[in-house]
Coordinates of C-alpha atoms in Angstrom, one line a residue:
M890 CA 72.7 140.4 78.6
N891 CA 71.5 142.6 81.6
D892 CA 73.9 145.5 82.9
D893 CA 74.9 143.6 85.8
Q894 CA 76.1 140.8 84.0
P895 CA 79.8 140.7 83.1
I896 CA 81.4 141.6 79.6
C897 CA 84.6 140.9 80.8
L898 CA 84.4 137.5 82.2
C899 CA 88.2 137.5 82.7
F900 CA 88.2 140.2 85.4
D901 CA 84.4 140.3 85.9
V902 CA 83.6 143.6 84.6
P903 CA 80.0 144.3 84.3
K904 CA 78.4 146.0 81.0
R905 CA 77.1 148.9 83.7
K906 CA 80.5 149.9 84.7
V907 CA 81.7 149.8 80.9
I908 CA 78.8 152.1 80.2
Q909 CA 79.4 154.3 83.2
F910 CA 83.1 154.6 82.1
L911 CA 82.3 155.7 78.7
R912 CA 79.9 158.3 80.1
T913 CA 82.3 159.6 82.8
E914 CA 85.7 159.4 80.9
R915 CA 84.8 159.5 77.7
P916 CA 87.8 157.7 75.9
K917 CA 89.4 158.4 72.5
T918 CA 90.2 155.3 71.5
P919 CA 88.4 151.7 72.6
S920 CA 91.8 150.4 74.0
Q921 CA 91.4 153.2 76.6
L922 CA 88.4 150.9 78.2
S923 CA 91.2 148.3 79.5
E924 CA 91.5 151.3 82.1
C925 CA 87.8 150.2 83.4
F926 CA 89.0 147.4 85.9
G927 CA 91.1 146.0 83.0
A928 CA 88.3 145.0 80.6
G929 CA 89.6 143.6 77.4
T930 CA 93.1 142.8 78.7
G931 CA 92.6 139.1 79.5
C932 CA 91.7 136.4 76.9
G933 CA 90.6 139.2 74.4
W934 CA 87.1 137.6 73.6
C935 CA 85.0 140.7 74.7
R936 CA 87.0 143.3 72.9
P937 CA 84.5 143.5 69.8
Y938 CA 81.5 144.0 72.5
L939 CA 83.4 146.8 74.1
K940 CA 84.6 148.4 70.7
Q941 CA 80.5 148.1 70.1
L942 CA 79.9 149.9 73.3
W943 CA 82.6 152.6 72.6
E944 CA 81.1 153.3 68.8
S945 CA 77.7 153.4 70.2
E946 CA 75.8 156.9 70.7
T947 CA 73.7 155.1 73.3
P948 CA 75.7 152.0 74.5
E949 CA 73.0 151.3 77.0
S950 CA 70.4 150.4 74.6
E951 CA 73.0 147.9 72.8
T952 CA 72.1 144.6 72.4
L953 CA 74.6 141.9 73.4
P954 CA 74.3 138.1 73.3
E955 CA 72.4 136.3 76.3
A956 CA 75.0 135.7 79.5
E957 CA 74.7 131.7 79.0
R958 CA 75.5 132.2 75.0
Y959 CA 78.4 134.6 75.5
A960 CA 80.2 132.7 78.3
K961 CA 79.9 129.2 75.9
D962 CA 80.8 131.3 73.1
R963 CA 84.0 132.8 75.0
Q964 CA 84.6 128.9 76.2
E965 CA 84.6 127.8 72.7
Y966 CA 87.0 130.6 71.9
R967 CA 89.3 129.9 74.6
D968 CA 89.7 126.2 73.5
A969 CA 90.4 127.5 70.1
T970 CA 93.5 129.5 70.9

């Protein structure tokens, strides 16, 4: 996943925005990432990935699944819930 692809597919929040939010706002908990354009408040699929970025000292270097695989896995997750 590159930085311009959405990490939150429900609200189309790109990874770059989340990383910028982490740098500027320094949220104390992962749930505060919801203040970044609603990230993580839709279906919930992206929450583990948001937490991964939040926990990282260098979120820009975190490896996330490729966009196509990410979207496919999310669809399967949504179909199962």
